[in-house]
CSV table of C-alpha atoms in Angstrom, one decimal:
chain,number,residue,atom,x,y,z
A,1,MET,CA,38.0,28.0,-59.8
A,2,THR,CA,35.3,26.0,-61.3
A,3,THR,CA,35.8,23.2,-63.8
A,4,ALA,CA,34.2,25.5,-66.5
A,5,GLU,CA,36.3,28.3,-65.7
A,6,ALA,CA,39.4,26.2,-66.1
A,7,ASP,CA,38.1,24.9,-69.3
A,8,ASP,CA,37.6,27.9,-70.8
A,9,LEU,CA,40.8,29.4,-69.7
A,10,TRP,CA,42.9,26.6,-71.0
A,11,PRO,CA,41.0,24.6,-73.5
A,12,ASP,CA,44.1,23.4,-75.2
A,13,VAL,CA,45.7,21.9,-72.0
A,14,ARG,CA,45.5,18.1,-71.9
A,15,PRO,CA,44.8,15.9,-70.0
A,16,ASP,CA,42.4,17.2,-67.4
A,17,ALA,CA,44.5,16.4,-64.6
A,18,ALA,CA,47.0,19.0,-65.9
A,19,ARG,CA,44.3,21.6,-66.2
A,20,ARG,CA,43.2,20.8,-62.8
A,21,LEU,CA,46.4,21.3,-61.4
A,22,MET,CA,47.1,24.7,-63.2
A,23,ALA,CA,43.6,25.7,-61.5
A,24,ALA,CA,44.5,24.8,-58.1
A,25,ALA,CA,47.9,26.6,-58.4
A,26,VAL,CA,46.3,29.7,-59.5
A,27,GLU,CA,44.3,29.7,-56.5
A,28,SER,CA,47.2,28.8,-53.8
A,29,PHE,CA,49.6,31.5,-55.8
A,30,ALA,CA,46.7,34.0,-55.5
A,31,GLU,CA,46.3,33.3,-51.9
A,32,ARG,CA,50.0,33.0,-50.4
A,33,GLY,CA,52.1,34.0,-53.5
A,34,TYR,CA,54.2,31.6,-55.3
A,35,HIS,CA,57.2,31.5,-53.0
A,36,ALA,CA,54.9,30.3,-50.1
A,37,THR,CA,53.3,27.4,-52.1
A,38,THR,CA,54.6,24.2,-52.3
A,39,THR,CA,54.0,21.5,-54.9
A,40,ARG,CA,52.3,19.5,-52.2
A,41,ASP,CA,49.8,22.3,-52.0
A,42,ILE,CA,49.1,22.6,-55.5
A,43,ALA,CA,48.7,18.8,-55.8
A,44,THR,CA,46.6,18.1,-52.5
A,45,ALA,CA,44.2,21.3,-53.5
A,46,ALA,CA,44.0,19.3,-56.9
A,47,GLY,CA,42.9,16.1,-55.1
A,48,MET,CA,46.5,14.3,-56.3
A,49,SER,CA,49.6,13.3,-54.8
A,50,PRO,CA,52.9,15.3,-55.3
A,51,ALA,CA,54.0,12.5,-57.3
A,52,ALA,CA,51.1,12.8,-59.6
A,53,LEU,CA,52.2,16.5,-60.2
A,54,TYR,CA,55.6,15.5,-61.5
A,55,VAL,CA,53.8,13.4,-64.2
A,56,HIS,CA,52.6,16.5,-65.7
A,57,PHE,CA,54.9,19.3,-64.5
A,58,PRO,CA,58.5,18.8,-63.7
A,59,ALA,CA,58.8,21.6,-61.1
A,60,LYS,CA,56.4,24.3,-59.3
A,61,SER,CA,57.8,26.7,-61.9
A,62,ALA,CA,56.5,24.7,-64.8
A,63,VAL,CA,53.0,25.2,-63.4
A,64,LEU,CA,53.8,29.1,-63.0
A,65,PHE,CA,55.0,29.4,-66.5
A,66,ALA,CA,52.0,27.2,-68.0
A,67,ILE,CA,49.8,29.7,-66.3
A,68,SER,CA,51.8,32.9,-67.4
A,69,ARG,CA,52.3,31.9,-70.8
A,70,SER,CA,48.9,30.9,-71.6
A,71,GLY,CA,47.4,34.2,-70.1
A,72,HIS,CA,50.0,36.2,-71.9
A,73,GLN,CA,49.4,34.2,-75.5
A,74,ARG,CA,45.5,34.9,-74.7
A,75,MET,CA,46.2,38.8,-74.5
A,76,LEU,CA,48.2,38.8,-77.9
A,77,THR,CA,46.0,36.6,-79.6
A,78,MET,CA,43.1,39.0,-78.6
A,79,VAL,CA,44.8,42.2,-79.6
A,80,GLU,CA,45.6,40.5,-83.1
A,81,ARG,CA,42.2,39.8,-83.5
A,82,VAL,CA,40.9,42.9,-82.8
A,83,VAL,CA,43.4,44.6,-84.9
A,84,ALA,CA,42.7,42.5,-88.1
A,85,ALA,CA,38.8,43.0,-87.5
A,86,ASP,CA,38.7,46.5,-88.1
A,87,PRO,CA,41.2,49.2,-90.0
A,88,ASP,CA,39.8,52.2,-88.1
A,89,PRO,CA,42.2,52.9,-85.1
A,90,VAL,CA,39.7,54.4,-82.7
A,91,ALA,CA,37.2,51.2,-83.4
A,92,THR,CA,40.2,49.0,-82.5
A,93,MET,CA,41.2,50.7,-79.5
A,94,ARG,CA,37.5,50.6,-78.3
A,95,SER,CA,37.3,47.0,-78.9
A,96,PHE,CA,40.9,46.3,-77.2
A,97,VAL,CA,40.2,48.3,-74.2
A,98,GLU,CA,36.6,46.7,-73.9
A,99,MET,CA,37.9,43.1,-74.2
A,100,PHE,CA,41.2,43.8,-72.0
A,101,VAL,CA,39.5,45.5,-69.4
A,102,ALA,CA,36.4,42.7,-69.4
A,103,TRP,CA,39.1,40.1,-69.0
A,104,HIS,CA,41.2,41.4,-66.2
A,105,ALA,CA,37.8,42.0,-64.4
A,106,ASN,CA,36.3,38.3,-65.1
A,107,ARG,CA,39.7,36.5,-64.6
A,108,HIS,CA,40.7,38.6,-61.8
A,109,VAL,CA,42.3,35.8,-60.0
A,110,VAL,CA,44.4,34.3,-62.7
A,111,ALA,CA,45.2,37.9,-64.1
A,112,ARG,CA,46.6,38.9,-60.7
A,113,VAL,CA,49.0,35.7,-60.7
A,114,VAL,CA,49.6,36.5,-64.6
A,115,GLN,CA,50.5,40.2,-64.1
A,116,HIS,CA,52.2,40.1,-60.6
A,117,GLU,CA,54.2,36.8,-60.1
A,118,LEU,CA,56.7,37.5,-63.4
A,119,GLY,CA,59.5,38.0,-61.3
A,120,ALA,CA,59.1,34.5,-59.9
A,121,LEU,CA,59.6,32.9,-63.7
A,122,PRO,CA,63.0,31.2,-64.1
A,123,PRO,CA,65.2,33.4,-66.7
A,124,ASP,CA,64.6,31.3,-69.8
A,125,GLU,CA,60.6,31.2,-69.2
A,126,TYR,CA,60.5,35.0,-68.2
A,127,GLU,CA,62.1,35.7,-72.0
A,128,VAL,CA,59.3,33.7,-73.6
A,129,VAL,CA,56.6,35.6,-71.4
A,130,ALA,CA,58.6,38.9,-72.0
A,131,ASP,CA,58.4,38.6,-75.8
A,132,LEU,CA,54.8,38.1,-75.7
A,133,ARG,CA,54.2,41.0,-73.5
A,134,ARG,CA,56.6,43.0,-76.0
A,135,ARG,CA,54.7,42.0,-78.9
A,136,THR,CA,51.3,43.0,-77.6
A,137,GLU,CA,52.5,46.2,-76.2
A,138,GLN,CA,54.1,46.8,-79.8
A,139,LEU,CA,50.6,46.0,-81.3
A,140,VAL,CA,48.9,48.5,-79.0
A,141,ARG,CA,51.7,51.3,-79.9
A,142,ASP,CA,50.9,50.5,-83.4
A,143,VAL,CA,47.4,51.1,-83.3
A,144,ILE,CA,47.9,54.6,-81.6
A,145,THR,CA,50.5,55.6,-84.1
A,146,ARG,CA,47.8,54.9,-86.9
A,147,GLY,CA,45.2,56.8,-84.8
A,148,VAL,CA,48.0,59.9,-84.6
A,149,GLU,CA,48.7,59.5,-88.1
A,150,ALA,CA,45.1,59.5,-89.1
A,151,GLY,CA,44.5,62.5,-87.0
A,152,ALA,CA,41.9,60.7,-84.6
A,153,PHE,CA,44.4,60.8,-81.7
A,154,ALA,CA,46.7,63.4,-80.2
A,155,VAL,CA,49.4,62.0,-77.9
A,156,PRO,CA,52.7,63.6,-76.6
A,157,ASP,CA,54.4,60.3,-76.6
A,158,VAL,CA,53.1,57.0,-78.0
A,159,ARG,CA,55.4,54.6,-75.5
A,160,THR,CA,53.8,56.1,-72.7
A,161,ALA,CA,50.5,56.5,-73.9
A,162,ALA,CA,50.3,52.5,-74.8
A,163,ARG,CA,51.9,51.9,-71.3
A,164,ALA,CA,49.2,53.8,-69.7
A,165,VAL,CA,46.3,52.2,-71.5
A,166,LEU,CA,47.7,48.6,-70.7
A,167,GLY,CA,48.4,49.6,-67.1
A,168,LEU,CA,44.7,50.8,-66.7
A,169,GLY,CA,43.6,47.3,-67.8
A,170,ILE,CA,45.9,45.3,-65.8
A,171,ASP,CA,45.1,47.5,-62.7
A,172,VAL,CA,41.5,46.4,-63.1
A,173,SER,CA,42.6,42.8,-62.0
A,174,ARG,CA,44.1,44.3,-58.7
A,175,TRP,CA,40.8,45.6,-57.3
A,176,TYR,CA,38.1,44.1,-59.2
A,177,GLN,CA,35.7,41.5,-57.0
A,178,ASP,CA,33.1,39.5,-58.2
A,179,SER,CA,30.8,41.9,-56.2
A,180,ALA,CA,31.6,44.9,-57.8
A,181,ARG,CA,28.9,47.3,-58.9
A,182,GLN,CA,29.8,47.0,-62.4
A,183,THR,CA,29.6,44.1,-64.6
A,184,PRO,CA,33.3,43.4,-66.6
A,185,THR,CA,31.6,44.2,-69.6
A,186,GLU,CA,30.0,47.7,-68.2
A,187,LEU,CA,33.4,48.4,-66.9
A,188,GLY,CA,35.0,47.6,-70.1
A,189,HIS,CA,32.7,50.3,-71.8
A,190,GLN,CA,33.6,53.0,-69.5
A,191,TYR,CA,37.3,52.7,-69.3
A,192,ALA,CA,37.0,52.4,-73.2
A,193,ASP,CA,35.4,55.8,-73.2
A,194,LEU,CA,38.1,56.9,-70.8
A,195,VAL,CA,40.9,55.9,-73.0
A,196,LEU,CA,39.7,57.5,-76.1
A,197,ARG,CA,39.5,60.7,-74.5
A,198,MET,CA,43.0,60.2,-72.7
A,199,LEU,CA,44.4,59.4,-76.2
A,200,GLY,CA,42.9,62.8,-77.7
A,201,HIS,CA,39.9,61.5,-79.5
A,202,ARG,CA,37.1,64.0,-79.6
A,203,PRO,CA,33.7,62.1,-80.8
B,1,MET,CA,67.1,50.2,-49.5
B,2,THR,CA,69.6,52.8,-48.2
B,3,THR,CA,69.5,54.3,-44.9
B,4,ALA,CA,68.5,57.6,-46.5
B,5,GLU,CA,65.6,56.1,-48.3
B,6,ALA,CA,64.3,54.4,-45.2
B,7,ASP,CA,64.7,57.8,-43.2
B,8,ASP,CA,62.7,59.4,-45.8
B,9,LEU,CA,60.1,56.9,-45.8
B,10,TRP,CA,59.7,56.4,-42.1
B,11,PRO,CA,61.1,59.9,-40.6
B,12,ASP,CA,58.8,59.2,-37.5
B,13,VAL,CA,59.6,55.6,-36.7
B,14,ARG,CA,62.0,55.5,-33.6
B,15,PRO,CA,64.1,53.9,-32.6
B,16,ASP,CA,66.6,53.3,-35.7
B,17,ALA,CA,66.3,49.5,-35.4
B,18,ALA,CA,62.7,49.7,-36.0
B,19,ARG,CA,63.2,51.5,-39.3
B,20,ARG,CA,66.1,49.3,-40.1
B,21,LEU,CA,63.3,46.1,-39.6
B,22,MET,CA,60.8,47.8,-41.6
B,23,ALA,CA,63.4,48.5,-44.5
B,24,ALA,CA,64.7,44.9,-44.3
B,25,ALA,CA,61.0,43.8,-44.4
B,26,VAL,CA,60.1,45.7,-47.4
B,27,GLU,CA,63.1,44.2,-49.4
B,28,SER,CA,61.9,40.6,-48.2
B,29,PHE,CA,58.3,40.9,-49.0
B,30,ALA,CA,59.1,42.4,-52.5
B,31,GLU,CA,61.4,39.8,-53.6
B,32,ARG,CA,59.3,36.7,-51.8
B,33,GLY,CA,56.2,38.1,-50.9
B,34,TYR,CA,55.1,38.3,-47.5
B,35,HIS,CA,54.0,34.8,-46.9
B,36,ALA,CA,57.1,33.0,-47.6
B,37,THR,CA,59.3,35.8,-45.5
B,38,THR,CA,59.7,34.6,-42.0
B,39,THR,CA,60.3,37.0,-38.9
B,40,ARG,CA,64.0,35.3,-39.3
B,41,ASP,CA,64.6,36.5,-42.6
B,42,ILE,CA,63.5,40.0,-41.7
B,43,ALA,CA,65.7,40.2,-38.5
B,44,THR,CA,68.7,38.7,-40.5
B,45,ALA,CA,68.7,41.0,-43.1
B,46,ALA,CA,68.5,43.9,-40.5
B,47,GLY,CA,71.6,42.5,-39.1
B,48,MET,CA,69.6,41.5,-36.0
B,49,SER,CA,68.6,38.6,-33.9
B,50,PRO,CA,64.7,37.2,-34.3
B,51,ALA,CA,64.5,38.0,-30.6
B,52,ALA,CA,65.4,41.6,-31.2
B,53,LEU,CA,62.3,41.8,-33.8
B,54,TYR,CA,60.0,41.3,-31.2
B,55,VAL,CA,61.1,43.8,-29.0
B,56,HIS,CA,59.6,46.4,-31.8
B,57,PHE,CA,57.0,44.3,-33.4
B,58,PRO,CA,54.9,41.4,-32.0
B,59,ALA,CA,54.6,39.6,-35.3
B,60,LYS,CA,55.6,39.8,-38.7
B,61,SER,CA,52.0,41.2,-39.8
B,62,ALA,CA,52.9,44.0,-37.4
B,63,VAL,CA,55.6,44.9,-39.5
B,64,LEU,CA,53.4,44.7,-42.8
B,65,PHE,CA,50.9,46.9,-41.1
B,66,ALA,CA,53.6,49.7,-40.1
B,67,ILE,CA,54.8,49.8,-43.6
B,68,SER,CA,51.3,49.6,-45.1
B,69,ARG,CA,49.8,52.2,-42.7
B,70,SER,CA,52.7,54.3,-43.4
B,71,GLY,CA,52.3,54.2,-47.0
B,72,HIS,CA,48.7,54.8,-47.2
B,73,GLN,CA,48.9,57.5,-44.4
B,74,ARG,CA,51.4,59.5,-46.6
B,75,MET,CA,49.2,59.1,-49.9
B,76,LEU,CA,46.2,60.5,-48.0
B,77,THR,CA,48.4,63.5,-46.4
B,78,MET,CA,49.8,64.2,-49.8
B,79,VAL,CA,46.0,64.6,-51.3
B,80,GLU,CA,45.1,66.8,-48.3
B,81,ARG,CA,48.0,68.8,-48.9
B,82,VAL,CA,47.4,69.2,-52.5
B,83,VAL,CA,43.5,69.9,-52.1
B,84,ALA,CA,44.5,72.6,-49.7
B,85,ALA,CA,46.8,74.4,-51.8
B,86,ASP,CA,44.7,75.5,-54.7
B,87,PRO,CA,41.0,75.7,-55.0
B,88,ASP,CA,41.3,75.1,-58.8
B,89,PRO,CA,40.4,71.6,-59.7
B,90,VAL,CA,42.6,71.5,-62.6
B,91,ALA,CA,45.4,72.6,-60.8
B,92,THR,CA,44.7,70.2,-58.0
B,93,MET,CA,44.2,67.3,-60.2
B,94,ARG,CA,47.7,68.1,-62.2
B,95,SER,CA,49.8,68.2,-58.9
B,96,PHE,CA,48.1,65.1,-57.3
B,97,VAL,CA,48.7,62.9,-60.5
B,98,GLU,CA,52.3,64.3,-60.6
B,99,MET,CA,53.3,63.6,-57.1
B,100,PHE,CA,51.1,60.3,-57.0
B,101,VAL,CA,52.8,58.9,-60.0
B,102,ALA,CA,56.5,60.2,-59.0
B,103,TRP,CA,56.0,58.4,-55.3
B,104,HIS,CA,55.2,55.2,-57.3
B,105,ALA,CA,58.0,55.5,-59.5
B,106,ASN,CA,60.5,56.6,-56.8
B,107,ARG,CA,59.3,54.2,-54.3
B,108,HIS,CA,58.2,51.2,-56.5
B,109,VAL,CA,59.5,48.7,-54.2
B,110,VAL,CA,57.7,49.8,-51.4
B,111,ALA,CA,54.8,50.9,-53.2
B,112,ARG,CA,54.6,47.2,-54.5
B,113,VAL,CA,54.4,46.0,-51.0
B,114,VAL,CA,51.9,48.8,-50.0
B,115,GLN,CA,49.5,48.3,-52.7
B,116,HIS,CA,49.7,44.4,-53.4
B,117,GLU,CA,49.8,43.0,-50.0
B,118,LEU,CA,46.5,44.2,-48.5
B,119,GLY,CA,45.4,40.9,-48.4
B,120,ALA,CA,47.8,39.6,-45.9
B,121,LEU,CA,46.8,42.1,-43.4
B,122,PRO,CA,45.0,41.0,-40.3
B,123,PRO,CA,41.2,42.2,-40.4
B,124,ASP,CA,41.5,44.8,-37.9
B,125,GLU,CA,44.8,46.2,-39.5
B,126,TYR,CA,43.1,46.1,-42.7
B,127,GLU,CA,40.4,48.0,-41.6
B,128,VAL,CA,42.6,50.7,-40.6
B,129,VAL,CA,44.3,50.7,-44.0
B,130,ALA,CA,40.9,50.3,-46.1
B,131,ASP,CA,39.7,53.6,-44.0
B,132,LEU,CA,43.1,55.6,-45.2
B,133,ARG,CA,42.4,54.3,-48.7
B,134,ARG,CA,38.4,55.2,-48.9
B,135,ARG,CA,39.2,58.9,-47.5
B,136,THR,CA,41.9,59.4,-50.2
B,137,GLU,CA,39.7,57.9,-52.9
B,138,GLN,CA,37.1,60.4,-51.8
B,139,LEU,CA,39.2,63.3,-52.2
B,140,VAL,CA,39.8,62.4,-55.5
B,141,ARG,CA,36.4,61.9,-56.3
B,142,ASP,CA,35.4,65.2,-54.8
B,143,VAL,CA,38.2,67.1,-57.0
B,144,ILE,CA,36.6,65.5,-60.0
B,145,THR,CA,33.1,66.5,-58.7
B,146,ARG,CA,34.4,69.9,-58.1
B,147,GLY,CA,35.9,69.9,-61.8
B,148,VAL,CA,32.7,68.8,-63.2
B,149,GLU,CA,30.6,71.3,-61.4
B,150,ALA,CA,33.0,74.1,-62.8
B,151,GLY,CA,32.8,73.1,-66.2
B,152,ALA,CA,36.4,71.7,-66.1
B,153,PHE,CA,35.8,68.1,-66.4
B,154,ALA,CA,33.2,66.4,-68.0
B,155,VAL,CA,33.0,62.5,-67.0
B,156,PRO,CA,30.1,59.7,-67.2
B,157,ASP,CA,31.0,58.6,-63.9
B,158,VAL,CA,32.9,60.2,-61.2
B,159,ARG,CA,33.5,57.0,-59.3
B,160,THR,CA,34.9,55.1,-62.2
B,161,ALA,CA,37.1,58.1,-63.3
B,162,ALA,CA,38.6,58.1,-59.7
B,163,ARG,CA,39.3,54.5,-59.8
B,164,ALA,CA,41.1,55.0,-63.2
B,165,VAL,CA,43.1,57.9,-61.9
B,166,LEU,CA,44.4,56.0,-58.8
B,167,GLY,CA,44.9,52.8,-60.7
B,168,LEU,CA,47.1,54.5,-63.6
B,169,GLY,CA,49.4,55.9,-60.8
B,170,ILE,CA,49.5,52.7,-58.6
B,171,ASP,CA,50.1,50.5,-62.0
B,172,VAL,CA,53.3,52.6,-62.1
B,173,SER,CA,54.7,50.7,-59.3
B,174,ARG,CA,54.3,47.3,-61.1
B,175,TRP,CA,56.3,48.2,-64.1
B,176,TYR,CA,58.6,51.1,-63.3
B,177,GLN,CA,62.5,50.3,-62.7
B,178,ASP,CA,65.4,52.6,-61.8
B,179,SER,CA,66.6,52.1,-65.6
B,180,ALA,CA,63.4,53.6,-67.1
B,181,ARG,CA,63.8,56.0,-69.8
B,182,GLN,CA,62.0,58.7,-67.7
B,183,THR,CA,62.7,59.9,-64.4
B,184,PRO,CA,59.6,59.7,-61.9
B,185,THR,CA,59.1,63.8,-62.4
B,186,GLU,CA,59.1,63.4,-65.9
B,187,LEU,CA,56.4,60.2,-66.0
B,188,GLY,CA,54.2,62.3,-63.4
B,189,HIS,CA,54.0,65.1,-65.7
B,190,GLN,CA,53.2,63.0,-68.9
B,191,TYR,CA,50.6,61.0,-66.7
B,192,ALA,CA,49.3,64.3,-65.6
B,193,ASP,CA,48.5,65.3,-69.0
B,194,LEU,CA,46.9,61.9,-69.8
B,195,VAL,CA,44.7,62.1,-66.7
B,196,LEU,CA,43.6,65.8,-67.7
B,197,ARG,CA,42.6,64.8,-70.9
B,198,MET,CA,40.8,61.5,-69.5
B,199,LEU,CA,38.7,63.6,-67.5
B,200,GLY,CA,37.5,65.7,-70.3
B,201,HIS,CA,39.9,68.6,-69.7
B,202,ARG,CA,40.6,70.7,-72.8
B,203,PRO,CA,43.3,73.2,-72.4
């Protein structure tokens, strides 16, 4: 991960050393998985000593938590902004899918860690992240419900539809590679079209 | 994993000890990830000695390969059967999604290993699995193309649509739990409805 990417992902993390450790941890977790990565691996990849890591994070799980919470918080903030920007549920859903898919493609390495290492979080940290996930999912459900009430969407089950919408976006991080034939933005547009049709919208 | 589940997953694997090792490996890989699991962990979980494991598998990667190839082969066989059973692309797609989603829900633990530990396969073994994946994806694309030609489906891009269909099913293994409010079969029905609409089918 480049310094610019780490700055973009974690603009609020200070000092730079903490951000560098998070970037190194993302690469290690993505390559070997959380459990096979040691704090020494992370520190070494960040060009630091293991002791220096503990200045910023009390344990390996604290690095994972910082990465996971930040990723989930960003998703929630993104949905909140999209919902606030336009009262129209169709426009809101389109913007949401475009951004959600583009983020999971652009940031596929960190997204894989954020989405697939949830089980490695300690219980209290897991609850914090689970709460962010629930709030995000609830906002997506609310958009679908508003669309159904306005006659723009028609779905048999709002919860299942929200799961499918989120799942489509999350799955992008599993297979997307920088060499993909579509840019993240193009893929976001295409997926938004597919999602709107899935929700029963007829332009 | 129960003995019955292992028998159902790998009916052709002989002797029983090899199947027991594969079941133990699935549990360990799912819990800690491939890289943090040792051959000793797998053997111990199967009630065997590490030396006994090497009688059946030359290396840890051979156990992962057996699990991955078998899962991918089953998916390919399932699609081939569904395609052969009915010439109608709409009926074929419905059956495919119902089975694909139900399998990823029912077998979510093994499915997670099959879908998310691809990067841990050695190059030659990866190529075998990648070939099974390509053939499966091609069959799904062919069904969509036939649907478009018959006027039953309308999609802007067949490849992207096939990715989305497969991704929706695969993503189920990420979040499905045995305590889910829907049975695998119910979820398969709901997802089939969503997929047909996503492909532009209007009943």
